[in-house]
Amino acid sequence: MGTKNMKVTGVDPRYVNEEEHHPVYRVDFWDETRASDENRLENAESIDNVLAWAEANRRGRYVVIWVEYSYEGGTGIARLRGWEPTQEGSPSAEDPYFRQ
């Protein structure tokens, strides 16, 4: 993966129509059996606060962090950090943490 196939383009910052200053985050903790514990975080001042909370509550578990967004059909999530270990082809599926 890495940055080899990443596409980077400059943008005019005025292309954005709306900003969310306090997005809702989701932090999923996965243990070595691939059991998960999902948490919804509201009113975080920044992603730094979310990362600090996740680290303080990780207890040795694998962490995946998402941000929620709304769309016409409901609510979605976009991955910010980590990989779903149960997703086919996930890089974390090969992580030594999840090998039995």
MMTF fields as JSON, N, C-alpha, C and O atoms, coordinates in Angstrom:
{
  "mmtfVersion": "1.0.0",
  "mmtfProducer": "UNKNOWN",
  "numBonds": 399,
  "numAtoms": 400,
  "numGroups": 100,
  "numChains": 1,
  "numModels": 1,
  "chainsPerModel": [1],
  "groupsPerChain": [100],
  "chainIdList": ["A"],
  "bondAtomList": [4, 2, 8, 6, 12, 10, 16, 14, 20, 18, 24, 22, 28, 26, 32, 30, 36, 34, 40, 38, 44, 42, 48, 46, 52, 50, 56, 54, 60, 58, 64, 62, 68, 66, 72, 70, 76, 74, 80, 78, 84, 82, 88, 86, 92, 90, 96, 94, 100, 98, 104, 102, 108, 106, 112, 110, 116, 114, 120, 118, 124, 122, 128, 126, 132, 130, 136, 134, 140, 138, 144, 142, 148, 146, 152, 150, 156, 154, 160, 158, 164, 162, 168, 166, 172, 170, 176, 174, 180, 178, 184, 182, 188, 186, 192, 190, 196, 194, 200, 198, 204, 202, 208, 206, 212, 210, 216, 214, 220, 218, 224, 222, 228, 226, 232, 230, 236, 234, 240, 238, 244, 242, 248, 246, 252, 250, 256, 254, 260, 258, 264, 262, 268, 266, 272, 270, 276, 274, 280, 278, 284, 282, 288, 286, 292, 290, 296, 294, 300, 298, 304, 302, 308, 306, 312, 310, 316, 314, 320, 318, 324, 322, 328, 326, 332, 330, 336, 334, 340, 338, 344, 342, 348, 346, 352, 350, 356, 354, 360, 358, 364, 362, 368, 366, 372, 370, 376, 374, 380, 378, 384, 382, 388, 386, 392, 390, 396, 394],
  "bondOrderList": [1, 1, 1, 1, 1, 1, 1, 1, 1, 1, 1, 1, 1, 1, 1, 1, 1, 1, 1, 1, 1, 1, 1, 1, 1, 1, 1, 1, 1, 1, 1, 1, 1, 1, 1, 1, 1, 1, 1, 1, 1, 1, 1, 1, 1, 1, 1, 1, 1, 1, 1, 1, 1, 1, 1, 1, 1, 1, 1, 1, 1, 1, 1, 1, 1, 1, 1, 1, 1, 1, 1, 1, 1, 1, 1, 1, 1, 1, 1, 1, 1, 1, 1, 1, 1, 1, 1, 1, 1, 1, 1, 1, 1, 1, 1, 1, 1, 1, 1],
  "groupList": [{"groupName": "MET", "atomNameList": ["N", "CA", "C", "O"], "elementList": ["N", "C", "C", "O"], "formalChargeList": [0, 0, 0, 0], "bondAtomList": [1, 0, 2, 1, 3, 2], "bondOrderList": [1, 1, 2], "singleLetterCode": "M", "chemCompType": "L-PEPTIDE LINKING"}, {"groupName": "GLY", "atomNameList": ["N", "CA", "C", "O"], "elementList": ["N", "C", "C", "O"], "formalChargeList": [0, 0, 0, 0], "bondAtomList": [1, 0, 2, 1, 3, 2], "bondOrderList": [1, 1, 2], "singleLetterCode": "G", "chemCompType": "PEPTIDE LINKING"}, {"groupName": "THR", "atomNameList": ["N", "CA", "C", "O"], "elementList": ["N", "C", "C", "O"], "formalChargeList": [0, 0, 0, 0], "bondAtomList": [1, 0, 2, 1, 3, 2], "bondOrderList": [1, 1, 2], "singleLetterCode": "T", "chemCompType": "L-PEPTIDE LINKING"}, {"groupName": "LYS", "atomNameList": ["N", "CA", "C", "O"], "elementList": ["N", "C", "C", "O"], "formalChargeList": [0, 0, 0, 0], "bondAtomList": [1, 0, 2, 1, 3, 2], "bondOrderList": [1, 1, 2], "singleLetterCode": "K", "chemCompType": "L-PEPTIDE LINKING"}, {"groupName": "ASN", "atomNameList": ["N", "CA", "C", "O"], "elementList": ["N", "C", "C", "O"], "formalChargeList": [0, 0, 0, 0], "bondAtomList": [1, 0, 2, 1, 3, 2], "bondOrderList": [1, 1, 2], "singleLetterCode": "N", "chemCompType": "L-PEPTIDE LINKING"}, {"groupName": "VAL", "atomNameList": ["N", "CA", "C", "O"], "elementList": ["N", "C", "C", "O"], "formalChargeList": [0, 0, 0, 0], "bondAtomList": [1, 0, 2, 1, 3, 2], "bondOrderList": [1, 1, 2], "singleLetterCode": "V", "chemCompType": "L-PEPTIDE LINKING"}, {"groupName": "ASP", "atomNameList": ["N", "CA", "C", "O"], "elementList": ["N", "C", "C", "O"], "formalChargeList": [0, 0, 0, 0], "bondAtomList": [1, 0, 2, 1, 3, 2], "bondOrderList": [1, 1, 2], "singleLetterCode": "D", "chemCompType": "L-PEPTIDE LINKING"}, {"groupName": "PRO", "atomNameList": ["N", "CA", "C", "O"], "elementList": ["N", "C", "C", "O"], "formalChargeList": [0, 0, 0, 0], "bondAtomList": [1, 0, 2, 1, 3, 2], "bondOrderList": [1, 1, 2], "singleLetterCode": "P", "chemCompType": "L-PEPTIDE LINKING"}, {"groupName": "ARG", "atomNameList": ["N", "CA", "C", "O"], "elementList": ["N", "C", "C", "O"], "formalChargeList": [0, 0, 0, 0], "bondAtomList": [1, 0, 2, 1, 3, 2], "bondOrderList": [1, 1, 2], "singleLetterCode": "R", "chemCompType": "L-PEPTIDE LINKING"}, {"groupName": "TYR", "atomNameList": ["N", "CA", "C", "O"], "elementList": ["N", "C", "C", "O"], "formalChargeList": [0, 0, 0, 0], "bondAtomList": [1, 0, 2, 1, 3, 2], "bondOrderList": [1, 1, 2], "singleLetterCode": "Y", "chemCompType": "L-PEPTIDE LINKING"}, {"groupName": "GLU", "atomNameList": ["N", "CA", "C", "O"], "elementList": ["N", "C", "C", "O"], "formalChargeList": [0, 0, 0, 0], "bondAtomList": [1, 0, 2, 1, 3, 2], "bondOrderList": [1, 1, 2], "singleLetterCode": "E", "chemCompType": "L-PEPTIDE LINKING"}, {"groupName": "HIS", "atomNameList": ["N", "CA", "C", "O"], "elementList": ["N", "C", "C", "O"], "formalChargeList": [0, 0, 0, 0], "bondAtomList": [1, 0, 2, 1, 3, 2], "bondOrderList": [1, 1, 2], "singleLetterCode": "H", "chemCompType": "L-PEPTIDE LINKING"}, {"groupName": "PHE", "atomNameList": ["N", "CA", "C", "O"], "elementList": ["N", "C", "C", "O"], "formalChargeList": [0, 0, 0, 0], "bondAtomList": [1, 0, 2, 1, 3, 2], "bondOrderList": [1, 1, 2], "singleLetterCode": "F", "chemCompType": "L-PEPTIDE LINKING"}, {"groupName": "TRP", "atomNameList": ["N", "CA", "C", "O"], "elementList": ["N", "C", "C", "O"], "formalChargeList": [0, 0, 0, 0], "bondAtomList": [1, 0, 2, 1, 3, 2], "bondOrderList": [1, 1, 2], "singleLetterCode": "W", "chemCompType": "L-PEPTIDE LINKING"}, {"groupName": "ALA", "atomNameList": ["N", "CA", "C", "O"], "elementList": ["N", "C", "C", "O"], "formalChargeList": [0, 0, 0, 0], "bondAtomList": [1, 0, 2, 1, 3, 2], "bondOrderList": [1, 1, 2], "singleLetterCode": "A", "chemCompType": "L-PEPTIDE LINKING"}, {"groupName": "SER", "atomNameList": ["N", "CA", "C", "O"], "elementList": ["N", "C", "C", "O"], "formalChargeList": [0, 0, 0, 0], "bondAtomList": [1, 0, 2, 1, 3, 2], "bondOrderList": [1, 1, 2], "singleLetterCode": "S", "chemCompType": "L-PEPTIDE LINKING"}, {"groupName": "LEU", "atomNameList": ["N", "CA", "C", "O"], "elementList": ["N", "C", "C", "O"], "formalChargeList": [0, 0, 0, 0], "bondAtomList": [1, 0, 2, 1, 3, 2], "bondOrderList": [1, 1, 2], "singleLetterCode": "L", "chemCompType": "L-PEPTIDE LINKING"}, {"groupName": "ILE", "atomNameList": ["N", "CA", "C", "O"], "elementList": ["N", "C", "C", "O"], "formalChargeList": [0, 0, 0, 0], "bondAtomList": [1, 0, 2, 1, 3, 2], "bondOrderList": [1, 1, 2], "singleLetterCode": "I", "chemCompType": "L-PEPTIDE LINKING"}, {"groupName": "GLN", "atomNameList": ["N", "CA", "C", "O"], "elementList": ["N", "C", "C", "O"], "formalChargeList": [0, 0, 0, 0], "bondAtomList": [1, 0, 2, 1, 3, 2], "bondOrderList": [1, 1, 2], "singleLetterCode": "Q", "chemCompType": "L-PEPTIDE LINKING"}],
  "groupTypeList": [0, 1, 2, 3, 4, 0, 3, 5, 2, 1, 5, 6, 7, 8, 9, 5, 4, 10, 10, 10, 11, 11, 7, 5, 9, 8, 5, 6, 12, 13, 6, 10, 2, 8, 14, 15, 6, 10, 4, 8, 16, 10, 4, 14, 10, 15, 17, 6, 4, 5, 16, 14, 13, 14, 10, 14, 4, 8, 8, 1, 8, 9, 5, 5, 17, 13, 5, 10, 9, 15, 9, 10, 1, 1, 2, 1, 17, 14, 8, 16, 8, 1, 13, 10, 7, 2, 18, 10, 1, 15, 7, 15, 14, 10, 6, 7, 9, 12, 8, 18],
  "groupIdList": [1, 2, 3, 4, 5, 6, 7, 8, 9, 10, 11, 12, 13, 14, 15, 16, 17, 18, 19, 20, 21, 22, 23, 24, 25, 26, 27, 28, 29, 30, 31, 32, 33, 34, 35, 36, 37, 38, 39, 40, 41, 42, 43, 44, 45, 46, 47, 48, 49, 50, 51, 52, 53, 54, 55, 56, 57, 58, 59, 60, 61, 62, 63, 64, 65, 66, 67, 68, 69, 70, 71, 72, 73, 74, 75, 76, 77, 78, 79, 80, 81, 82, 83, 84, 85, 86, 87, 88, 89, 90, 91, 92, 93, 94, 95, 96, 97, 98, 99, 100],
  "secStructList": [7, 6, 6, 6, 6, 7, 7, 7, 7, 7, 7, 7, 4, 4, 4, 7, 7, 7, 7, 7, 1, 1, 7, 7, 3, 3, 3, 3, 3, 3, 7, 6, 6, 7, 7, 3, 3, 3, 3, 3, 3, 7, 1, 7, 1, 1, 2, 2, 2, 2, 2, 2, 2, 2, 2, 2, 2, 7, 6, 6, 7, 3, 3, 3, 3, 3, 3, 3, 3, 3, 3, 6, 6, 3, 3, 3, 3, 3, 3, 3, 3, 1, 7, 7, 6, 6, 1, 6, 6, 7, 4, 4, 4, 4, 1, 4, 4, 4, 7, 7],
  "xCoordList": [0.845, 0.0, 0.886, 1.437, 1.022, 1.873, 1.356, 0.153, 2.298, 1.92, 2.158, 1.92, 2.615, 2.961, 1.816, 2.042, 0.605, -0.539, -1.432, -2.503, -0.996, -1.804, -1.805, -0.757, -2.971, -3.11, -3.21, -4.051, -2.373, -2.35, -2.571, -1.873, -3.549, -3.798, -4.022, -4.588, -3.593, -3.853, -5.323, -5.951, -5.867, -7.273, -7.446, -6.629, -8.512, -8.952, -9.797, -10.792, -9.446, -10.192, -11.653, -12.429, -12.045, -13.433, -14.356, -15.555, -13.808, -14.671, -15.582, -16.55, -15.293, -16.078, -17.286, -17.156, -18.458, -19.687, -20.03, -20.783, -19.478, -19.852, -18.708, -17.993, -18.541, -17.547, -18.237, -19.179, -17.763, -18.261, -17.121, -16.101, -17.288, -16.216, -16.136, -15.111, -17.187, -17.193, -17.799, -18.911, -17.063, -17.612, -17.753, -17.169, -18.528, -18.698, -17.728, -17.637, -17.014, -16.039, -16.516, -17.347, -15.985, -16.219, -14.868, -14.016, -14.682, -13.443, -13.793, -14.541, -13.243, -13.47, -12.203, -11.111, -12.351, -11.246, -11.453, -12.553, -10.41, -10.466, -9.477, -8.327, -9.927, -8.993, -8.431, -8.783, -7.568, -6.885, -7.827, -7.448, -9.039, -10.023, -10.892, -11.805, -10.605, -11.354, -12.745, -13.642, -12.918, -14.146, -13.962, -12.87, -15.014, -14.874, -15.747, -16.771, -15.308, -16.02, -16.062, -15.031, -17.259, -17.399, -17.854, -18.713, -17.279, -17.59, -17.804, -17.067, -18.817, -19.134, -18.683, -19.079, -17.857, -17.327, -17.893, -17.746, -18.536, -19.089, -18.392, -17.852, -18.401, -17.847, -16.335, -15.817, -15.625, -14.166, -13.677, -14.175, -12.712, -12.196, -11.392, -11.363, -10.734, -9.923, -9.637, -9.925, -9.076, -8.672, -7.602, -7.486, -6.826, -5.812, -6.457, -5.922, -7.613, -8.338, -8.85, -8.82, -9.313, -9.812, -8.662, -8.813, -7.522, -6.36, -5.9, -5.545, -5.905, -5.491, -6.475, -6.061, -7.78, -8.779, -8.611, -8.663, -8.409, -8.246, -7.031, -7.105, -5.934, -4.72, -4.934, -4.497, -5.603, -5.842, -6.776, -6.734, -7.621, -8.605, -8.33, -9.139, -7.218, -6.873, -6.671, -7.143, -5.991, -5.704, -5.163, -5.589, -4.225, -3.573, -4.355, -3.913, -5.5, -6.314, -5.922, -5.301, -6.283, -6.067, -7.138, -8.298, -6.776, -7.703, -7.99, -7.082, -9.277, -9.691, -10.526, -11.447, -10.199, -10.899, -11.608, -11.05, -12.846, -13.714, -14.259, -14.246, -14.733, -15.506, -16.852, -16.922, -17.916, -19.259, -19.539, -19.005, -20.387, -20.89, -22.331, -22.747, -23.08, -24.469, -24.581, -23.856, -25.494, -25.803, -27.29, -27.961, -27.805, -29.251, -29.833, -30.967, -29.085, -29.593, -29.41, -29.898, -28.722, -28.518, -27.162, -26.72, -26.504, -25.208, -24.179, -24.44, -23.023, -21.912, -20.709, -20.726, -19.661, -18.41, -17.258, -17.288, -16.245, -15.034, -13.86, -13.694, -13.057, -11.935, -10.823, -10.414, -10.343, -9.24, -7.936, -6.849, -8.058, -6.858, -7.153, -8.233, -6.2, -6.349, -7.116, -7.506, -7.324, -8.021, -8.953, -8.595, -10.128, -11.045, -10.387, -10.132, -10.11, -9.437, -10.301, -9.772, -11.612, -12.486, -12.778, -13.395, -12.336, -12.585, -11.633, -10.432, -12.166, -11.346, -10.254, -10.53, -9.037, -7.914, -7.361, -6.469, -7.868, -7.411, -5.95, -5.549, -5.134, -3.747, -3.613, -2.638, -4.58, -4.479, -4.751, -4.401, -5.372, -5.619, -4.302, -4.253, -3.243, -1.92, -1.083, 0.051, -1.63, -0.918, -0.649, -1.556, 0.559, 0.868, -0.066, -0.269, -0.631, -1.552, -2.725, -3.2, -3.2, -4.373, -4.061, -4.98, -2.809, -2.457, -2.612, -2.163, -3.241, -3.458, -2.335, -2.339],
  "yCoordList": [-1.183, 0.0, 1.24, 1.615, 1.873, 3.05, 4.222, 4.38, 5.039, 6.237, 6.083, 7.021, 4.934, 4.708, 5.04, 5.707, 4.598, 4.808, 5.969, 6.165, 6.74, 7.85, 8.99, 9.357, 9.535, 10.654, 11.942, 12.047, 12.909, 14.187, 15.312, 15.402, 16.17, 17.334, 18.553, 18.439, 19.691, 20.941, 21.307, 20.95, 22.018, 22.406, 23.868, 24.439, 24.439, 25.749, 25.493, 24.774, 26.047, 25.74, 26.166, 25.77, 26.946, 27.403, 26.362, 26.606, 25.185, 24.163, 23.511, 22.843, 23.692, 23.101, 23.989, 25.207, 23.37, 24.113, 24.184, 25.06, 23.261, 23.177, 22.555, 21.689, 22.997, 22.415, 21.934, 22.56, 20.824, 20.314, 20.469, 19.789, 21.36, 21.638, 20.637, 20.56, 19.874, 18.846, 17.558, 17.177, 16.893, 15.66, 14.573, 14.652, 13.573, 12.412, 11.341, 11.059, 10.759, 9.722, 8.382, 8.316, 7.326, 6.001, 5.34, 5.375, 4.746, 4.044, 2.594, 2.294, 1.703, 0.266, -0.366, -0.153, -1.132, -1.889, -3.357, -3.886, -4.013, -5.423, -6.194, -5.784, -7.312, -8.135, -9.246, -9.35, -10.063, -11.093, -12.154, -12.893, -12.253, -13.205, -12.568, -13.203, -11.317, -10.507, -10.132, -9.853, -10.128, -9.583, -8.075, -7.6, -7.321, -5.865, -5.186, -5.715, -4.001, -3.135, -1.768, -1.105, -1.333, -0.08, 1.041, 0.839, 2.216, 3.384, 4.606, 4.824, 5.403, 6.635, 7.812, 7.926, 8.684, 9.833, 11.123, 11.393, 11.907, 13.194, 14.313, 14.085, 15.514, 16.714, 16.671, 17.369, 15.871, 15.891, 17.194, 17.612, 17.82, 19.083, 18.875, 19.749, 17.714, 17.439, 15.946, 15.187, 15.544, 14.152, 13.791, 12.627, 14.756, 14.494, 13.996, 13.105, 14.573, 14.121, 12.7, 11.9, 12.389, 11.045, 10.038, 8.965, 10.382, 9.493, 9.269, 8.15, 10.326, 10.201, 9.314, 8.479, 9.495, 8.661, 7.199, 6.297, 6.982, 5.611, 4.946, 3.789, 5.653, 5.08, 4.791, 3.755, 5.7, 5.52, 4.346, 3.775, 3.983, 2.922, 1.663, 0.735, 1.629, 0.527, -0.792, -1.828, -0.777, -1.975, -3.125, -4.273, -2.79, -3.807, -4.25, -5.142, -3.65, -4.048, -3.257, -2.198, -3.77, -3.125, -2.053, -2.285, -0.892, 0.238, 0.609, 0.686, 0.836, 1.387, 2.63, 2.58, 3.748, 5.014, 5.468, 5.435, 5.89, 6.335, 7.727, 8.159, 8.423, 9.649, 9.427, 8.869, 9.867, 9.725, 10.849, 11.952, 10.549, 11.576, 11.242, 10.084, 12.268, 12.076, 12.173, 12.93, 11.402, 11.487, 11.221, 10.887, 11.36, 11.232, 9.951, 9.951, 8.859, 7.579, 7.304, 6.289, 8.176, 7.952, 8.399, 9.512, 7.532, 7.832, 6.849, 5.651, 7.361, 6.515, 6.769, 7.671, 5.975, 6.204, 6.108, 5.311, 6.934, 6.92, 6.584, 7.194, 5.621, 5.154, 6.2, 6.699, 6.522, 7.458, 6.764, 7.223, 5.651, 4.976, 3.495, 3.128, 2.661, 1.227, 0.578, 1.236, -0.714, -1.501, -2.481, -3.045, -2.694, -3.697, -5.07, -5.496, -5.762, -7.052, -8.145, -9.173, -7.956, -8.977, -8.73, -9.566, -7.58, -7.25, -8.047, -8.096, -8.67, -9.457, -8.58, -7.476, -9.067, -8.325, -7.25, -6.505, -7.149, -6.133, -6.348, -7.474, -5.279, -5.428, -5.932, -6.609, -5.612, -6.069, -7.561, -8.167, -8.169, -9.611, -10.38, -11.502, -9.771, -10.4, -9.9, -10.341, -8.992, -8.452, -9.576, -10.354, -9.679, -10.737, -10.723, -11.758, -9.576, -9.472, -10.429, -10.983, -10.633, -11.453, -12.887, -13.669, -13.239, -14.621, -15.507, -15.164, -16.627, -17.572, -18.581, -19.46],
  "zCoordList": [0.0, 0.0, 0.0, -1.035, 1.157, 1.265, 0.457, 0.247, 0.01, -0.738, -2.236, -2.996, -2.663, -4.065, -5.018, -6.028, -4.727, -5.616, -5.204, -5.778, -4.211, -3.724, -4.748, -5.28, -5.014, -5.933, -5.124, -4.232, -5.42, -4.708, -5.709, -6.719, -5.423, -6.269, -5.389, -4.301, -5.841, -5.137, -5.301, -6.298, -4.321, -4.389, -3.99, -3.268, -4.471, -4.021, -2.779, -2.873, -1.619, -0.396, -0.445, 0.425, -1.417, -1.528, -2.142, -2.277, -2.522, -3.11, -2.065, -2.43, -0.793, 0.286, 0.576, 0.702, 0.68, 0.959, 2.432, 2.856, 3.221, 4.623, 5.418, 4.913, 6.656, 7.556, 8.819, 9.304, 9.342, 10.614, 11.612, 11.501, 12.585, 13.538, 14.676, 15.354, 14.9, 15.947, 15.382, 15.748, 14.49, 13.921, 14.977, 16.058, 14.645, 15.509, 15.02, 13.825, 15.964, 15.647, 16.177, 17.083, 15.604, 16.142, 16.332, 15.444, 17.482, 17.789, 18.077, 19.007, 17.267, 17.436, 17.99, 17.463, 19.038, 19.606, 19.241, 19.401, 18.755, 18.368, 19.221, 19.374, 19.778, 20.544, 19.656, 18.48, 20.222, 19.425, 18.88, 17.971, 19.405, 18.875, 17.797, 17.269, 17.477, 16.511, 17.007, 16.21, 18.309, 18.903, 18.984, 19.298, 18.705, 18.689, 19.732, 20.165, 20.118, 21.055, 20.393, 20.274, 19.954, 19.222, 20.142, 21.001, 19.962, 20.796, 19.918, 18.956, 20.249, 19.514, 20.372, 21.532, 19.805, 20.532, 19.944, 18.752, 20.79, 20.378, 21.14, 22.222, 20.585, 21.204, 21.409, 22.28, 20.631, 20.701, 20.072, 19.027, 20.706, 20.175, 18.901, 18.035, 18.781, 17.596, 17.505, 18.431, 16.394, 16.224, 17.245, 17.627, 17.689, 18.714, 20.005, 20.664, 20.368, 21.554, 21.368, 22.303, 20.179, 19.879, 19.958, 20.542, 19.374, 19.425, 20.866, 21.239, 21.668, 23.071, 23.837, 24.641, 23.589, 24.256, 23.848, 24.684, 22.557, 22.063, 22.698, 23.112, 22.777, 23.38, 24.864, 25.364, 25.566, 27.004, 27.293, 28.382, 26.321, 26.528, 25.718, 25.714, 25.049, 24.15, 24.873, 24.404, 25.99, 26.785, 25.936, 26.068, 25.074, 24.262, 23.04, 22.316, 22.8, 21.653, 20.41, 20.509, 19.257, 17.966, 17.785, 18.127, 17.258, 17.162, 15.705, 14.877, 15.41, 14.12, 14.426, 15.241, 13.767, 14.021, 12.753, 11.656, 12.935, 11.847, 12.152, 13.305, 11.142, 11.323, 10.644, 9.548, 11.305, 10.74, 9.757, 9.881, 8.776, 7.876, 7.524, 7.577, 7.166, 6.768, 5.26, 4.615, 4.712, 3.295, 3.142, 4.118, 1.949, 1.725, 2.288, 2.767, 2.242, 2.687, 4.166, 4.664, 4.881, 6.311, 6.81, 6.525, 7.553, 8.149, 7.636, 7.535, 7.32, 6.885, 7.767, 8.605, 7.583, 8.297, 7.306, 6.369, 7.53, 6.713, 7.63, 8.686, 7.222, 8.044, 8.057, 7.008, 9.246, 9.412, 9.799, 9.449, 10.527, 11.028, 11.239, 11.703, 10.9, 11.089, 9.957, 8.992, 10.087, 9.073, 9.761, 10.796, 9.215, 9.737, 9.587, 8.461, 10.665, 10.538, 9.928, 9.504, 9.871, 9.301, 7.824, 7.164, 7.302, 5.905, 5.019, 5.282, 3.974, 3.068, 2.452, 1.982, 2.457, 1.898, 2.807, 2.403, 4.026, 4.964, 5.314, 5.609, 5.289, 5.71, 7.141, 7.466, 8.003, 9.384, 9.506, 10.519, 8.492, 8.543, 8.603, 9.106, 8.09, 8.125, 9.297, 9.481, 10.082, 11.234, 12.235, 12.533, 12.754, 13.737, 14.939, 15.574, 15.256, 16.391, 16.241, 17.233, 15.009, 14.768, 14.36, 14.117, 14.282, 13.926, 15.149, 16.243, 14.955, 16.056, 16.115, 16.976]
}
